[in-house]
Each structure stands twice: as C-alpha cells, then as structure tokens.
Short mmCIF file of C-alpha atoms in Angstrom, two decimals:
data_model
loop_
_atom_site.label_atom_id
_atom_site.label_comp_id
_atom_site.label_asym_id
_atom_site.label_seq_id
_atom_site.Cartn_x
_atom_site.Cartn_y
_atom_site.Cartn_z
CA UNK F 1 82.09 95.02 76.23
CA UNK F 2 81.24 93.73 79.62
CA UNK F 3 82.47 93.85 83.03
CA UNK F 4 84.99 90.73 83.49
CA UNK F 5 84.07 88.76 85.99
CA UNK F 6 87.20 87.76 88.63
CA UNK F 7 87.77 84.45 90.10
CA UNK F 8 90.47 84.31 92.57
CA UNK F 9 92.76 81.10 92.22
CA UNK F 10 96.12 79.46 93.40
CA UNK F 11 98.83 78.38 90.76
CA UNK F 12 98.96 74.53 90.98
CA UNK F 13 101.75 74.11 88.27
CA UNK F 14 104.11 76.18 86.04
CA UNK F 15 105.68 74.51 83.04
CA UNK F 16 107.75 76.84 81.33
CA UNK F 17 109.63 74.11 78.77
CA UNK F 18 106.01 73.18 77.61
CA UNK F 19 104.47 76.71 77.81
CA UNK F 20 101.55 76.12 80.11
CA UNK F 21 100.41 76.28 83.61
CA UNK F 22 97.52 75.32 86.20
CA UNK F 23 95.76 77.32 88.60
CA UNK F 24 92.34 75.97 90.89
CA UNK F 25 90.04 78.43 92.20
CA UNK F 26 89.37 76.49 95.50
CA UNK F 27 85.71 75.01 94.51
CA UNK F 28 86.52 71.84 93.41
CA UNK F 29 89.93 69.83 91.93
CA UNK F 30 89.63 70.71 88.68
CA UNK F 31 92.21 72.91 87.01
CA UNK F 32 92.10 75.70 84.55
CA UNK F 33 94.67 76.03 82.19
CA UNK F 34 96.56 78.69 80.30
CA UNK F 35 99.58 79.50 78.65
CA UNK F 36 101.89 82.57 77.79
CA UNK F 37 98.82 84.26 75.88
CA UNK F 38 96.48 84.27 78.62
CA UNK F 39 98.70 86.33 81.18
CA UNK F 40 98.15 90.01 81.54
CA UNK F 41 100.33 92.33 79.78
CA UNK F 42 103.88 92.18 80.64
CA UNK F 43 103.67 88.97 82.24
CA UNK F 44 105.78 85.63 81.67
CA UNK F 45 105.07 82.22 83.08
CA UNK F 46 108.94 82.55 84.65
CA UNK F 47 106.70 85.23 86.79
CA UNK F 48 105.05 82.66 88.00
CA UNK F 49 105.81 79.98 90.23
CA UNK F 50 103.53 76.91 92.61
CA UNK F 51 101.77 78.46 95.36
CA UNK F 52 100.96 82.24 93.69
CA UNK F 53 97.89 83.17 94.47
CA UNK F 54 96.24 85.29 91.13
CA UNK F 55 93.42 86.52 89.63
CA UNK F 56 91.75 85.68 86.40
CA UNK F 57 89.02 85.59 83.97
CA UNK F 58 87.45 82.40 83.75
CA UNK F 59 86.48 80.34 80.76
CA UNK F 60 84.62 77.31 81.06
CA UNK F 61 83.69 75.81 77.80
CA UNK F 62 82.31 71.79 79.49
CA UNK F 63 82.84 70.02 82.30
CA UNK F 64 86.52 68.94 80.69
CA UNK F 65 87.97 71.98 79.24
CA UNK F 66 88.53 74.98 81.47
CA UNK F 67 90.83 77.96 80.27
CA UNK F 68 92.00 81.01 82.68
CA UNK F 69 92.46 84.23 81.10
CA UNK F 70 93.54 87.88 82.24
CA UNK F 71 95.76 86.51 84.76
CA UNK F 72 97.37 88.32 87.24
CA UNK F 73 99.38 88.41 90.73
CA UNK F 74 97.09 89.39 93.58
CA UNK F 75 99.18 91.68 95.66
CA UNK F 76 101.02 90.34 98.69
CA UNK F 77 99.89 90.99 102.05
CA UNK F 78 102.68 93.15 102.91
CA UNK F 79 101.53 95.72 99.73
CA UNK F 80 99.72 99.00 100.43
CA UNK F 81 96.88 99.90 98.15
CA UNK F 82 95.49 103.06 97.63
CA UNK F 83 91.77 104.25 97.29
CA UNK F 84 88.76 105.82 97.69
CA UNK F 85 85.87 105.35 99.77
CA UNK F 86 82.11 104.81 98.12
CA UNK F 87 79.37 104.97 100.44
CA UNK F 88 76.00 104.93 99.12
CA UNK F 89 72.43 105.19 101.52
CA UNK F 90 71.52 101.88 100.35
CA UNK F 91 70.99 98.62 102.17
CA UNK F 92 71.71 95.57 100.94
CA UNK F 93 68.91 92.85 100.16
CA UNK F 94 69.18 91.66 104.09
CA UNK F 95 69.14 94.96 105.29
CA UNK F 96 72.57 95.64 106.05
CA UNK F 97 74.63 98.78 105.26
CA UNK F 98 77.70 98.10 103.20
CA UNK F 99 80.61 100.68 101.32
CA UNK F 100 83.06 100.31 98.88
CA UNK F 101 86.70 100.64 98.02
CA UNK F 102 87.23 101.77 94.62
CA UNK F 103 90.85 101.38 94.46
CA UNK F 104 93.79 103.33 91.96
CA UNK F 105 95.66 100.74 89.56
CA UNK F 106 93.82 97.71 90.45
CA UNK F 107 90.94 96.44 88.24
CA UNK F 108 88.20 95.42 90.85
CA UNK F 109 86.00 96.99 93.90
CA UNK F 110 86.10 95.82 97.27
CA UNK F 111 82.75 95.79 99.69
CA UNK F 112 82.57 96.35 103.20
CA UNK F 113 80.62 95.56 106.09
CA UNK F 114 80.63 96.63 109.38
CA UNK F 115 80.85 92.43 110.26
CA UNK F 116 84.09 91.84 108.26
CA UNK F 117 87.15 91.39 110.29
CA UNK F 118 89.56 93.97 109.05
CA UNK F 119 91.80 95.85 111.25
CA UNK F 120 91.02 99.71 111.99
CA UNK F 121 94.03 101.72 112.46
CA UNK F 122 94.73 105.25 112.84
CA UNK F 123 91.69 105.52 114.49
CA UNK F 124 89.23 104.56 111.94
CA UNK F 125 86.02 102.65 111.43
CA UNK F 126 83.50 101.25 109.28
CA UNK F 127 81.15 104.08 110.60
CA UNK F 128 83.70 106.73 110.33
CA UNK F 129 84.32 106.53 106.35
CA UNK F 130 83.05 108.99 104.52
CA UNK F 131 81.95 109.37 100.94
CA UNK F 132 85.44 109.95 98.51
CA UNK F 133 87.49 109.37 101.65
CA UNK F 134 91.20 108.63 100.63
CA UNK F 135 92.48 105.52 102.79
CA UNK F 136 95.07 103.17 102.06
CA UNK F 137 94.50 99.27 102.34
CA UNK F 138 95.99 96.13 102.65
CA UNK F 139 94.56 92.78 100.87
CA UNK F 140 94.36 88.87 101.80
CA UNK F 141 93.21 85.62 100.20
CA UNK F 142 90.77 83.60 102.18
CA UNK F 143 89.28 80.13 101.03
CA UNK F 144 85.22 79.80 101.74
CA UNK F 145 83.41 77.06 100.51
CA UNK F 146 82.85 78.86 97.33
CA UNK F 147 86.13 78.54 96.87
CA UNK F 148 89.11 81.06 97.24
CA UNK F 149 88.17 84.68 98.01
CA UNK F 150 90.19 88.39 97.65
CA UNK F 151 89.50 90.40 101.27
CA UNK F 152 90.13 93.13 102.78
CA UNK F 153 92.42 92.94 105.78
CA UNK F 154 93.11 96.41 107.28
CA UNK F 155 92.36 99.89 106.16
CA UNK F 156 94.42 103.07 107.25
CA UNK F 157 94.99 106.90 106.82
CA UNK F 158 98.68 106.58 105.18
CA UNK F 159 100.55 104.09 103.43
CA UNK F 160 103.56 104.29 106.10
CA UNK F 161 103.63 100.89 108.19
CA UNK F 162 103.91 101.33 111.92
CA UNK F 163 106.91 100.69 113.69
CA UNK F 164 106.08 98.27 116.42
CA UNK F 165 108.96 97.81 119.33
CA UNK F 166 109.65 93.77 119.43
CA UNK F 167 109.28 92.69 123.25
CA UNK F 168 109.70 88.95 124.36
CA UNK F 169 105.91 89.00 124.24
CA UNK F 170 105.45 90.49 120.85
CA UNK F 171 107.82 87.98 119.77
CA UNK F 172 106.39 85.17 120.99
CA UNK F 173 102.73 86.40 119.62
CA UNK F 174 104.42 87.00 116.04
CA UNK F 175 105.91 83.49 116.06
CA UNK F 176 102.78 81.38 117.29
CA UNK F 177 100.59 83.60 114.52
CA UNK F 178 103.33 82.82 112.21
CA UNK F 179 103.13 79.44 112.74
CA UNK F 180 99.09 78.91 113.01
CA UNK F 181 98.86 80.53 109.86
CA UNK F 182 101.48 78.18 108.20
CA UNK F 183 99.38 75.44 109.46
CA UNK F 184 96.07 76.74 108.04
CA UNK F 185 97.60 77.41 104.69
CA UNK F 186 98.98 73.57 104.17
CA UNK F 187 95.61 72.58 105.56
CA UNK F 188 93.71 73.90 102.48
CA UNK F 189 95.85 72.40 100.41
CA UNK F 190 94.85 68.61 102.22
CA UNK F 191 92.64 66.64 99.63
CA UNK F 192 92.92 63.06 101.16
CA UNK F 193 91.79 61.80 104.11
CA UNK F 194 95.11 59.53 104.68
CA UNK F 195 97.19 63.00 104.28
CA UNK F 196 94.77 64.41 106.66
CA UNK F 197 95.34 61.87 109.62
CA UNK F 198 99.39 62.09 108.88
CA UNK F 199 98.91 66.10 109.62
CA UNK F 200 96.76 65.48 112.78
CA UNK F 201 100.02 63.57 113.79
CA UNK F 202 102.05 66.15 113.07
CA UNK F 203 100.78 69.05 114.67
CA UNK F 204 100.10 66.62 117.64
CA UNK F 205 103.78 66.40 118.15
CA UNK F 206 104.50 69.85 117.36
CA UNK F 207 102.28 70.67 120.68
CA UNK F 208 104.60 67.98 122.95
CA UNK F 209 102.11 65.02 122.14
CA UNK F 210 104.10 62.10 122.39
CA UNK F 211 102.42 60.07 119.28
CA UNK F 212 102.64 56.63 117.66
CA UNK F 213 101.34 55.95 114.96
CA UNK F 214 100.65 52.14 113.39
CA UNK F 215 101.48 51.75 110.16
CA UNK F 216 98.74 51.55 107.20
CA UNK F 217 99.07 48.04 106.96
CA UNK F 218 98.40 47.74 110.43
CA UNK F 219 95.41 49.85 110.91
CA UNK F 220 92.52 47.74 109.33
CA UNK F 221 89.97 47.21 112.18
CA UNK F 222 92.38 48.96 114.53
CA UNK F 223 92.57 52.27 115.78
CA UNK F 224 95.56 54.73 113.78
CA UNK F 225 97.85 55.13 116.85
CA UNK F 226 98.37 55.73 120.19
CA UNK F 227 99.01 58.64 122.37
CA UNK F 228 100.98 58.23 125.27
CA UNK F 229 99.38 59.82 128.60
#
C-alpha cells in the first residue's frame, strides 16, 4: 500500500442527526464530504464541530462527488509535539538546504528551511540542528493559494512552556496580536465581495474611523460611504 497523501482542511458543517459532515481544503468552494466511517479510529462526528481545522485523505471521484477520508484533528497551537531531526546533505531542486521533522504519534513529516518563519527558542536554529536531534515543536494552519497548509511554528529543546511575566506592554502586545489574528482568520473565511466591503467597515471603526455607510440600495453609481475627516 501507498503513502496517503494529506490535505489539510477546515470543517464547514457537522450534522450529527443525518450522519454527515463538510470540510473545504481552502482551494476552491467545493466541499468534501464524509460521514461516521470516514473518521479515524476512535472518532465521532460529536468530536467535531464548525471551524476544526483537520486532516484527511482525499477522494475525488469527478468534478461533483468529493469524499474525505482518514480524518483527523490537527493539533491545536497550544500542543507540544515531539520529534526528531532528519538532516540529509542534499539540496533541494533550487538549490536550497532543507531538514526534516519526523515526529512520534503523528502520521506525517514536516520540512524546513532556513526561510520559514518559525520561532527559535532555547537558543536554537535552523543551522544548529543536528542529524537525530530530539526537539519538541509546536504546529499552525496557514491558508496559501493552494489552499490550507500544516506549518511549523516554533521548535524548542523541552516541551515545558516558558513562563513569561505579563507587563502593561506585554499585555497590550498579546491583545493587539490577539485581535489581528482574529481578524485574519474571519478574513479567509470572506467569499463575497459585498461581505468584504461590510468588513472593511468594520475594522474601519474598530481603529476610531468614524464611518457611514449608504445603504445597498443607495450605492448604484455612488460611492459605498463616507468617512468623516
């Protein structure tokens, strides 16, 4: 048998009464479907919820009839993986040196580059890992134009989170991050352009714009709104 192949997705739509749910993979708006069968062992669609992001073997039989199977939660950002470092004297077809994360209880590999943005601590680096190195890793889902993507975020020596002293500053960095992120996420989720402008308005008076907007009706041959100066 084969390696499965992965795709990352977000659950659209649990139905528990009729024993089915929906998840997208970020590439386009069509859904894959799957029911109590297709979740990975010890699974339940009451495990599931709107909004989860998972991972699953996908199963594309025509443009109209798309099945997800294998599926699983992605761990949260919070959880600490463990693993082991692969690093191989081989460059990859643009030249570049990359590694590997072979990870314990998880069912795929992660690569690295020296480019990705993942957050060093306990003084390491992409340079510094060594071949069969033990490190312990955290996870993220990121959405690219080929759709939704499982990343590494940050890589350190022990699984024991740091405790970080909560000044006014720190505070106020935690909560604006917080709240950026938020935005992002909903952003994804945008499909139509009308939703789009609302949002615009939104997080236009969020930053102290003052903001009107004209009604739909209105806006024909007009511009959406005004914003007071």
């Amino acid at each position: 048998m084969g390696k499965k192949e992965y795709s990352i997705g977000i659950i659209k739509k649990i139905s528990v009464e009729k024993g089915y749910g929906l998840v997208n993979d970020g590439k386009d708006e069509k859904n894959f479907i799957f029911g109590n069968a297709s979740l990975a062992e010890g699974f339940k669609l009451e495990d599931l919820k709107a909004g989860d992001y998972v991972y699953f073997v996908p199963n594309e039989v025509d443009d109209t009839k798309r099945y997800a199977n294998d599926i699983n939660l992605v761990p949260s950002e919070n959880e600490v993986l463990k693993g082991k470092i692969r690093s191989l004297k081989k460059l990859d077809k643009k030249g570049r040196k990359y590694k590997h994360i072979f990870p314990e209880n998880f069912e795929r590999t992660f690569i690295l580059y020296s480019s990705f943005p993942i957050n060093y601590l306990d003084g390491l680096s992409f340079d510094g890992l060594t071949n069969d190195q033990e490190i312990f890793f955290k996870l993220k889902v990121m959405r690219s134009k080929n759709g939704y993507i499982l990343s590494v975020a940050e890589i350190s020596k022990s699984n024991e989170t740091p405790t970080i002293k909560i000044t006014g500053n720190n505070l106020i960095e935690k909560t604006s991050n917080e709240i950026i992120n938020v935005l992002k996420t909903n952003l994804d989720e945008i499909k139509k352009g009308e939703t789009f402008e609302d949002y615009c308005a939104l997080v236009l008076n969020l930053l102290g714009v003052e903001l009107y907007q004209y009604s739909r009706k209105k806006q024909a041959g007009r511009a959406d709104g005004i914003i007071k100066t």
